[in-house]
RNA sequence: GGUGGGUUGGCGGAGAGGUUACGCACCGGAUUGCAAAUCCGUGAAGACCGGUUCGAUUCCGGUACCCACCUCCA
């Protein structure tokens, strides 16, 4: 079984061969902790979580090291502290915990290491000194800058040349730069901003150096995979490569570069600078409030996986709802055939050699993997006409249900946790929140039943139509009538039926 | 202006040079007093123009349009 991954560096899909199968190493750029994570921030977390699970499956759980950083020194954080009057440490600690909570709600495993930038300042300083010593960086006016002309391959990842970039540059060039594209490794800090002593005076690191320093410290000079959003390709990743390759020329830095496409809202990238974002927490709260769903996280997770990671994905809420419906269906039909809990060995076997796994092996084709689950689930729904032997029929179903269970679990969904997405479950929560209207609804249901017995269908239908307007759905069956509340239930509309 | 990616049925979204993707919605049927729910089933596509080929939605070229990056951003 070979994993194929699209490598931005070579612009090709390649067979993935780790440097050391005993220790497969992956670094993913994490968040700057100054605000709640928006849905766009969640995309790489989910994408690389799936990759992490795939790598663990292929190489063994103990043979994969996944590092994702927290950027806790940044001018946006400083600005947030200044405007709120709160200490920086308080803001970053709070936001870090928010991030972990929200990503856990999405079912993402925690990486093996989650280094904070401020804990690696000495390593950054050492790396900058190395770069100066090797002639790749220079100090000027309290800053230290990387000299892009000293690294011939600068621009290779993003497919640009220094000349092109200068021509298209839209930023003012600082006077102390030798080349307009030179970027900051270290900058001076006034007394009111976070700063650390360094050979160049009290200062703080530039944006890119932290990832280079932390990746080197935790994963070494050469490691397997480096991931992040494609908006980081330039300048962030380009600069990381330049710094790391120049400071440690004997290493390759990252061999495979992976970039996820952006999450969109109405055809535009969701981003904080455009202001068209909503946070993961917003969604979690909204679904709890309107639907009575405790954790819509799995539906968000599925939505993010329903598009290939190198394609854009739209975040409109109706899509999240559709994803929740799909998960509820998966749960319902699998639960109906109630497979025994699977042992680890069984899970492994059910995943190996499956079309489901083949889809994921092919550059993480999650939409194709999902359709494999769909196909299995629809087998669970079908009762073949010629099932003369009910026992063998049930055995078949249980076998299929086991497979579905294994596959769903592999994608990072907690099977039992999907129950709360099923209407039968969230109905109860909605109802319990509207207990005061129970009696009224029950009486109307009873009245309708009597009207039907008397063949007074006009009255019966009037009640039903009124229910529909208010957001109450009624279902008649041989065992009687049941009713359900729809999201957005409006009890005031029931008044007209009295 | 430079660089990269994309355009598939009403919507979401894949694979494969020739055989049903799949899901949702729609429509038809069963069921129901009528509905809802459920079950069964049929339709429906490949931006445009050329080329290669026995045959292309799939490969190649061009055109149009969309998105992203080149400024903090996942």
CSV table of C-alpha atoms in Angstrom, one decimal, chain A residues 47-433:
chain,number,residue,atom,x,y,z
A,47,UNK,CA,-7.2,17.8,6.3
A,48,UNK,CA,-4.0,17.0,8.1
A,49,UNK,CA,-5.8,15.1,10.8
A,50,UNK,CA,-7.0,12.7,8.1
A,51,UNK,CA,-3.5,12.5,6.8
A,52,UNK,CA,-2.2,11.9,10.3
A,53,UNK,CA,-4.6,9.0,10.8
A,54,UNK,CA,-3.7,7.6,7.4
A,55,UNK,CA,0.0,7.7,8.2
A,56,UNK,CA,-0.6,6.1,11.6
A,57,UNK,CA,-2.5,3.3,9.8
A,58,UNK,CA,0.3,2.7,7.3
A,59,UNK,CA,3.3,3.1,9.5
A,60,UNK,CA,1.9,2.4,12.9
A,61,UNK,CA,0.6,4.8,15.5
A,62,UNK,CA,3.9,4.9,17.4
A,63,UNK,CA,5.9,5.7,14.2
A,64,UNK,CA,4.4,9.1,13.3
A,65,UNK,CA,5.3,12.4,14.8
A,66,UNK,CA,3.0,15.3,14.0
A,67,UNK,CA,3.9,18.8,15.1
A,68,UNK,CA,1.6,21.8,15.0
A,69,UNK,CA,2.7,25.1,16.5
A,70,UNK,CA,1.0,27.9,18.2
A,71,UNK,CA,2.2,31.4,17.2
A,72,UNK,CA,2.0,33.3,20.4
A,73,UNK,CA,4.2,36.3,19.5
A,74,UNK,CA,2.8,38.5,16.8
A,75,UNK,CA,1.8,42.1,16.2
A,76,UNK,CA,-1.9,41.1,16.0
A,77,UNK,CA,-1.7,39.8,19.5
A,78,UNK,CA,0.1,42.9,20.6
A,79,UNK,CA,-2.7,45.0,19.0
A,80,UNK,CA,-5.4,42.9,20.7
A,81,UNK,CA,-3.7,43.4,24.1
A,82,UNK,CA,-3.4,47.1,23.6
A,83,UNK,CA,-7.0,47.6,22.6
A,84,UNK,CA,-8.4,45.4,25.4
A,85,UNK,CA,-5.9,46.3,28.1
A,86,UNK,CA,-5.4,42.6,28.9
A,87,UNK,CA,-2.0,41.0,29.4
A,88,UNK,CA,-0.7,39.2,26.3
A,89,UNK,CA,-0.1,36.0,28.2
A,90,UNK,CA,-3.8,35.9,29.3
A,91,UNK,CA,-5.0,36.4,25.7
A,92,UNK,CA,-2.7,33.8,24.2
A,93,UNK,CA,-3.5,31.2,26.9
A,94,UNK,CA,-7.2,31.7,26.6
A,95,UNK,CA,-7.2,31.6,22.8
A,96,UNK,CA,-5.0,28.5,22.8
A,97,UNK,CA,-7.5,26.7,24.9
A,98,UNK,CA,-10.4,27.8,22.7
A,99,UNK,CA,-8.6,26.5,19.7
A,100,UNK,CA,-8.0,23.1,21.3
A,101,UNK,CA,-11.6,22.9,22.5
A,102,UNK,CA,-13.0,23.8,19.1
A,103,UNK,CA,-10.8,21.4,17.2
A,104,UNK,CA,-11.6,18.6,19.6
A,105,UNK,CA,-15.3,19.3,18.8
A,106,UNK,CA,-14.4,18.7,15.2
A,107,UNK,CA,-12.9,15.3,16.1
A,108,UNK,CA,-9.3,16.2,15.4
A,109,UNK,CA,-6.6,14.3,17.2
A,110,UNK,CA,-4.1,16.4,19.1
A,111,UNK,CA,-0.7,16.4,17.4
A,112,UNK,CA,2.2,14.8,19.2
A,113,UNK,CA,3.7,18.2,19.9
A,114,UNK,CA,2.2,21.6,19.9
A,115,UNK,CA,5.1,24.0,20.5
A,116,UNK,CA,4.6,27.6,21.4
A,117,UNK,CA,6.8,30.1,19.6
A,118,UNK,CA,7.8,32.0,22.7
A,119,UNK,CA,9.3,28.8,24.2
A,120,UNK,CA,11.8,28.6,21.3
A,121,UNK,CA,13.3,32.1,21.2
A,122,UNK,CA,16.9,30.8,22.0
A,123,UNK,CA,16.6,28.4,19.1
A,124,UNK,CA,15.5,31.2,16.8
A,125,UNK,CA,18.3,33.5,17.9
A,126,UNK,CA,20.8,30.6,17.3
A,127,UNK,CA,19.4,30.0,13.9
A,128,UNK,CA,19.6,33.7,13.0
A,129,UNK,CA,23.2,33.8,14.2
A,130,UNK,CA,24.0,30.8,12.0
A,131,UNK,CA,22.4,32.6,9.0
A,132,UNK,CA,24.5,35.7,9.6
A,133,UNK,CA,27.7,33.6,10.0
A,134,UNK,CA,27.0,31.8,6.8
A,135,UNK,CA,26.4,35.1,5.0
A,136,UNK,CA,22.7,34.7,4.4
A,137,UNK,CA,21.5,37.4,6.8
A,138,UNK,CA,22.6,40.9,7.9
A,139,UNK,CA,21.8,43.2,10.8
A,140,UNK,CA,20.6,46.7,10.0
A,141,UNK,CA,19.1,49.4,12.3
A,142,UNK,CA,18.3,46.8,15.0
A,143,UNK,CA,16.7,44.5,12.5
A,144,UNK,CA,18.1,41.3,11.1
A,145,UNK,CA,17.2,40.5,7.5
A,146,UNK,CA,17.4,37.5,5.3
A,147,UNK,CA,19.2,38.2,2.1
A,148,UNK,CA,17.2,36.6,-0.6
A,149,UNK,CA,19.9,37.0,-3.2
A,150,UNK,CA,22.1,34.6,-1.1
A,151,UNK,CA,19.8,31.7,-1.8
A,152,UNK,CA,19.6,30.8,-5.5
A,153,UNK,CA,16.5,28.7,-5.2
A,154,UNK,CA,14.4,31.5,-3.5
A,155,UNK,CA,10.9,31.4,-5.1
A,156,UNK,CA,11.1,27.8,-6.3
A,157,UNK,CA,8.2,26.6,-4.1
A,158,UNK,CA,5.8,29.2,-5.2
A,159,UNK,CA,7.0,29.4,-8.8
A,160,UNK,CA,8.2,33.0,-8.8
A,161,UNK,CA,11.4,34.8,-9.4
A,162,UNK,CA,12.7,37.6,-7.2
A,163,UNK,CA,12.5,39.9,-10.3
A,164,UNK,CA,8.8,39.1,-10.9
A,165,UNK,CA,8.0,39.7,-7.3
A,166,UNK,CA,9.8,43.0,-7.1
A,167,UNK,CA,7.9,44.1,-10.2
A,168,UNK,CA,4.6,43.2,-8.7
A,169,UNK,CA,5.3,44.3,-5.2
A,170,UNK,CA,2.7,46.4,-3.6
A,171,UNK,CA,4.4,47.2,-0.3
A,172,UNK,CA,6.6,50.0,0.6
A,173,UNK,CA,10.2,48.9,0.9
A,174,UNK,CA,12.0,49.6,4.2
A,175,UNK,CA,15.1,51.7,3.5
A,176,UNK,CA,17.4,49.3,5.4
A,177,UNK,CA,16.7,46.4,3.0
A,178,UNK,CA,19.4,45.5,0.5
A,179,UNK,CA,16.9,43.8,-1.7
A,180,UNK,CA,13.2,44.8,-1.6
A,181,UNK,CA,12.3,41.1,-1.1
A,182,UNK,CA,14.6,40.6,1.9
A,183,UNK,CA,12.5,39.7,4.9
A,184,UNK,CA,12.7,40.2,8.6
A,185,UNK,CA,14.2,37.6,10.9
A,186,UNK,CA,14.4,39.8,14.0
A,187,UNK,CA,13.0,43.2,14.8
A,188,UNK,CA,13.6,45.6,17.6
A,189,UNK,CA,10.9,45.8,20.4
A,190,UNK,CA,10.2,49.0,22.4
A,191,UNK,CA,9.7,48.6,26.1
A,192,UNK,CA,5.9,48.3,25.9
A,193,UNK,CA,6.0,45.3,23.5
A,194,UNK,CA,7.2,41.7,24.2
A,195,UNK,CA,10.9,41.4,23.7
A,196,UNK,CA,13.9,39.2,24.3
A,197,UNK,CA,17.5,40.1,24.7
A,198,UNK,CA,19.6,39.2,21.7
A,199,UNK,CA,22.9,40.1,20.1
A,200,UNK,CA,21.0,42.8,18.2
A,201,UNK,CA,19.4,44.3,21.2
A,202,UNK,CA,16.0,43.8,22.8
A,203,UNK,CA,13.7,42.5,20.1
A,204,UNK,CA,11.2,39.9,18.8
A,205,UNK,CA,11.3,37.4,16.0
A,206,UNK,CA,9.9,37.9,12.5
A,207,UNK,CA,6.9,35.7,11.5
A,208,UNK,CA,8.7,33.0,9.6
A,209,UNK,CA,11.7,32.0,11.7
A,210,UNK,CA,9.6,30.4,14.4
A,211,UNK,CA,8.5,27.5,12.2
A,212,UNK,CA,12.0,26.9,10.9
A,213,UNK,CA,13.4,26.9,14.5
A,214,UNK,CA,10.7,24.7,15.9
A,215,UNK,CA,10.6,22.2,13.0
A,216,UNK,CA,14.4,21.9,13.3
A,217,UNK,CA,14.4,21.4,17.0
A,218,UNK,CA,11.5,18.8,17.0
A,219,UNK,CA,11.9,17.1,13.7
A,220,UNK,CA,15.5,17.6,12.6
A,221,UNK,CA,17.2,19.0,9.5
A,222,UNK,CA,15.2,16.8,7.1
A,223,UNK,CA,11.7,15.6,7.6
A,224,UNK,CA,8.9,14.2,5.5
A,225,UNK,CA,5.9,16.5,5.2
A,226,UNK,CA,5.2,20.2,5.7
A,227,UNK,CA,1.6,21.4,5.4
A,228,UNK,CA,-0.6,24.4,5.6
A,229,UNK,CA,-3.0,26.6,3.7
A,230,UNK,CA,-2.0,27.6,0.2
A,231,UNK,CA,-2.1,31.3,1.3
A,232,UNK,CA,1.0,30.4,3.3
A,233,UNK,CA,2.9,29.2,0.3
A,234,UNK,CA,4.2,32.7,-0.3
A,235,UNK,CA,5.8,34.3,1.6
A,236,UNK,CA,5.7,32.1,4.7
A,237,UNK,CA,6.8,28.7,3.4
A,238,UNK,CA,9.1,30.2,0.8
A,239,UNK,CA,10.9,32.0,3.6
A,240,UNK,CA,10.9,29.0,5.9
A,241,UNK,CA,12.6,27.0,3.2
A,242,UNK,CA,15.2,29.7,2.6
A,243,UNK,CA,16.0,30.1,6.2
A,244,UNK,CA,16.2,26.4,7.0
A,245,UNK,CA,18.1,25.3,3.9
A,246,UNK,CA,20.7,28.1,4.4
A,247,UNK,CA,21.1,27.6,8.2
A,248,UNK,CA,21.3,23.8,7.7
A,249,UNK,CA,22.5,23.2,4.2
A,250,UNK,CA,23.2,19.5,4.9
A,251,UNK,CA,19.5,18.9,5.4
A,252,UNK,CA,16.5,19.0,3.0
A,253,UNK,CA,14.1,20.6,5.4
A,254,UNK,CA,10.7,19.3,4.3
A,255,UNK,CA,10.5,16.9,1.3
A,256,UNK,CA,6.8,17.0,0.6
A,257,UNK,CA,4.9,20.3,0.7
A,258,UNK,CA,1.2,20.1,1.0
A,259,UNK,CA,-1.2,23.0,0.7
A,260,UNK,CA,-5.0,22.9,1.2
A,261,UNK,CA,-7.2,25.2,-0.8
A,262,UNK,CA,-9.2,27.9,0.9
A,263,UNK,CA,-12.6,27.7,2.4
A,264,UNK,CA,-15.1,30.0,0.7
A,265,UNK,CA,-18.2,32.0,1.5
A,266,UNK,CA,-20.3,32.9,-1.5
A,267,UNK,CA,-17.3,32.3,-3.8
A,268,UNK,CA,-14.9,34.4,-1.8
A,269,UNK,CA,-12.2,33.2,0.5
A,270,UNK,CA,-13.2,33.3,4.1
A,271,UNK,CA,-10.7,35.4,5.9
A,272,UNK,CA,-10.4,37.7,8.9
A,273,UNK,CA,-9.2,40.6,6.7
A,274,UNK,CA,-12.3,40.4,4.5
A,275,UNK,CA,-14.5,40.1,7.6
A,276,UNK,CA,-16.6,37.4,5.9
A,277,UNK,CA,-15.9,34.8,8.5
A,278,UNK,CA,-17.7,32.9,11.2
A,279,UNK,CA,-16.1,31.0,14.0
A,280,UNK,CA,-16.4,27.3,14.7
A,281,UNK,CA,-17.8,28.3,18.1
A,282,UNK,CA,-20.5,30.4,16.4
A,283,UNK,CA,-21.7,27.3,14.5
A,284,UNK,CA,-21.5,25.0,17.5
A,285,UNK,CA,-23.6,27.4,19.5
A,286,UNK,CA,-26.1,28.1,16.8
A,287,UNK,CA,-26.8,24.4,16.2
A,288,UNK,CA,-27.2,23.8,19.8
A,289,UNK,CA,-29.6,26.7,20.1
A,290,UNK,CA,-31.7,26.1,17.0
A,291,UNK,CA,-31.6,22.3,16.5
A,292,UNK,CA,-30.8,21.0,20.0
A,293,UNK,CA,-27.7,19.4,18.6
A,294,UNK,CA,-25.0,19.4,21.2
A,295,UNK,CA,-22.1,19.2,18.9
A,296,UNK,CA,-22.4,19.9,15.2
A,297,UNK,CA,-18.7,19.4,15.0
A,298,UNK,CA,-18.8,16.1,13.2
A,299,UNK,CA,-21.0,17.6,10.5
A,300,UNK,CA,-18.6,20.5,10.0
A,301,UNK,CA,-15.8,17.9,9.8
A,302,UNK,CA,-17.7,15.9,7.2
A,303,UNK,CA,-18.5,19.0,5.2
A,304,UNK,CA,-14.7,19.9,5.1
A,305,UNK,CA,-14.0,16.3,3.9
A,306,UNK,CA,-16.7,16.3,1.2
A,307,UNK,CA,-14.4,18.4,-1.0
A,308,UNK,CA,-10.9,17.4,-2.0
A,309,UNK,CA,-8.4,19.3,0.0
A,310,UNK,CA,-6.9,20.9,-3.1
A,311,UNK,CA,-10.3,22.3,-4.2
A,312,UNK,CA,-12.1,25.2,-2.7
A,313,UNK,CA,-15.1,24.3,-0.4
A,314,UNK,CA,-18.1,26.5,0.3
A,315,UNK,CA,-19.0,26.9,3.9
A,316,UNK,CA,-22.7,27.9,3.6
A,317,UNK,CA,-24.7,26.6,6.5
A,318,UNK,CA,-27.1,24.6,4.3
A,319,UNK,CA,-24.2,22.4,3.4
A,320,UNK,CA,-23.4,21.7,7.0
A,321,UNK,CA,-27.0,20.7,7.5
A,322,UNK,CA,-26.9,18.4,4.6
A,323,UNK,CA,-23.7,16.8,6.1
A,324,UNK,CA,-25.4,16.4,9.4
A,325,UNK,CA,-28.3,14.6,7.7
A,326,UNK,CA,-25.8,12.3,6.0
A,327,UNK,CA,-24.1,11.4,9.2
A,328,UNK,CA,-27.4,10.8,10.9
A,329,UNK,CA,-28.3,8.4,8.1
A,330,UNK,CA,-25.0,6.6,8.4
A,331,UNK,CA,-25.6,6.2,12.1
A,332,UNK,CA,-29.2,5.1,11.8
A,333,UNK,CA,-28.7,2.3,9.3
A,334,UNK,CA,-25.5,1.0,10.9
A,335,UNK,CA,-27.0,1.1,14.4
A,336,UNK,CA,-30.0,-0.8,13.0
A,337,UNK,CA,-27.8,-3.7,12.3
A,338,UNK,CA,-25.9,-3.1,15.5
A,339,UNK,CA,-22.5,-4.6,14.9
A,340,UNK,CA,-20.4,-5.8,17.8
A,341,UNK,CA,-17.7,-3.4,18.8
A,342,UNK,CA,-14.6,-4.0,16.7
A,343,UNK,CA,-11.2,-5.0,18.0
A,344,UNK,CA,-8.2,-3.1,16.7
A,345,UNK,CA,-7.2,-6.0,14.5
A,346,UNK,CA,-10.6,-6.2,13.0
A,347,UNK,CA,-10.7,-2.5,12.3
A,348,UNK,CA,-7.3,-2.8,10.6
A,349,UNK,CA,-8.4,-5.7,8.4
A,350,UNK,CA,-11.7,-4.0,7.4
A,351,UNK,CA,-9.8,-0.9,6.3
A,352,UNK,CA,-7.0,-2.6,4.5
A,353,UNK,CA,-7.5,-3.7,0.9
A,354,UNK,CA,-10.7,-1.7,0.8
A,355,UNK,CA,-11.8,0.8,-1.9
A,356,UNK,CA,-12.3,3.2,1.0
A,357,UNK,CA,-8.6,3.0,1.8
A,358,UNK,CA,-7.6,3.2,-1.8
A,359,UNK,CA,-9.4,6.5,-2.1
A,360,UNK,CA,-7.5,8.0,0.8
A,361,UNK,CA,-4.2,6.6,-0.4
A,362,UNK,CA,-4.7,8.5,-3.6
A,363,UNK,CA,-3.8,12.0,-2.4
A,364,UNK,CA,-6.3,12.0,0.4
A,365,UNK,CA,-9.4,11.7,-1.8
A,366,UNK,CA,-11.9,12.1,1.0
A,367,UNK,CA,-15.0,12.7,-1.2
A,368,UNK,CA,-14.3,9.4,-3.0
A,369,UNK,CA,-13.9,7.7,0.4
A,370,UNK,CA,-17.2,9.1,1.6
A,371,UNK,CA,-19.0,7.9,-1.5
A,372,UNK,CA,-17.7,4.4,-0.6
A,373,UNK,CA,-19.3,4.7,2.7
A,374,UNK,CA,-22.5,5.9,1.0
A,375,UNK,CA,-22.5,2.9,-1.2
A,376,UNK,CA,-22.2,0.5,1.8
A,377,UNK,CA,-24.8,2.3,3.8
A,378,UNK,CA,-27.3,2.0,0.9
A,379,UNK,CA,-26.7,-1.7,0.9
A,380,UNK,CA,-27.8,-1.6,4.6
A,381,UNK,CA,-31.1,0.0,3.6
A,382,UNK,CA,-31.9,-2.5,0.8
A,383,UNK,CA,-33.8,-5.6,1.5
A,384,UNK,CA,-33.2,-7.9,-1.5
A,385,UNK,CA,-36.4,-9.5,-2.8
A,386,UNK,CA,-35.0,-13.0,-2.9
A,387,UNK,CA,-33.7,-13.2,0.7
A,388,UNK,CA,-35.4,-16.5,1.5
A,389,UNK,CA,-32.9,-17.1,4.2
A,390,UNK,CA,-33.4,-14.4,6.7
A,391,UNK,CA,-30.4,-15.5,8.8
A,392,UNK,CA,-27.9,-15.2,6.0
A,393,UNK,CA,-29.4,-11.9,5.1
A,394,UNK,CA,-28.8,-10.6,8.6
A,395,UNK,CA,-25.3,-11.9,8.7
A,396,UNK,CA,-24.6,-10.1,5.5
A,397,UNK,CA,-25.9,-6.9,6.9
A,398,UNK,CA,-23.9,-7.2,10.0
A,399,UNK,CA,-20.8,-7.7,7.9
A,400,UNK,CA,-21.5,-4.6,6.0
A,401,UNK,CA,-22.3,-2.7,9.1
A,402,UNK,CA,-19.0,-3.6,10.6
A,403,UNK,CA,-17.3,-2.3,7.5
A,404,UNK,CA,-19.2,1.0,7.7
A,405,UNK,CA,-18.3,1.2,11.4
A,406,UNK,CA,-14.6,0.8,10.7
A,407,UNK,CA,-14.6,3.3,7.9
A,408,UNK,CA,-16.6,5.9,9.7
A,409,UNK,CA,-14.2,5.6,12.6
A,410,UNK,CA,-11.2,5.8,10.4
A,411,UNK,CA,-12.3,9.2,9.2
A,412,UNK,CA,-12.3,10.4,12.8
A,413,UNK,CA,-16.0,10.2,13.7
A,414,UNK,CA,-17.0,8.8,17.0
A,415,UNK,CA,-19.9,6.5,16.0
A,416,UNK,CA,-22.0,6.8,19.1
A,417,UNK,CA,-21.5,10.5,19.0
A,418,UNK,CA,-23.3,10.7,15.7
A,419,UNK,CA,-26.5,9.7,17.4
A,420,UNK,CA,-27.0,13.3,18.5
A,421,UNK,CA,-27.2,14.4,14.9
A,422,UNK,CA,-30.2,12.1,14.3
A,423,UNK,CA,-33.7,13.8,14.5
A,424,UNK,CA,-34.9,11.2,17.0
A,425,UNK,CA,-32.3,12.5,19.4
A,426,UNK,CA,-32.3,16.2,18.9
A,427,UNK,CA,-36.0,16.2,18.9
A,428,UNK,CA,-36.1,15.3,22.5
A,429,UNK,CA,-33.8,18.2,23.3
A,430,UNK,CA,-36.0,20.7,21.3
A,431,UNK,CA,-39.1,19.3,23.0
A,432,UNK,CA,-37.7,19.6,26.5
A,433,UNK,CA,-36.9,23.2,25.8
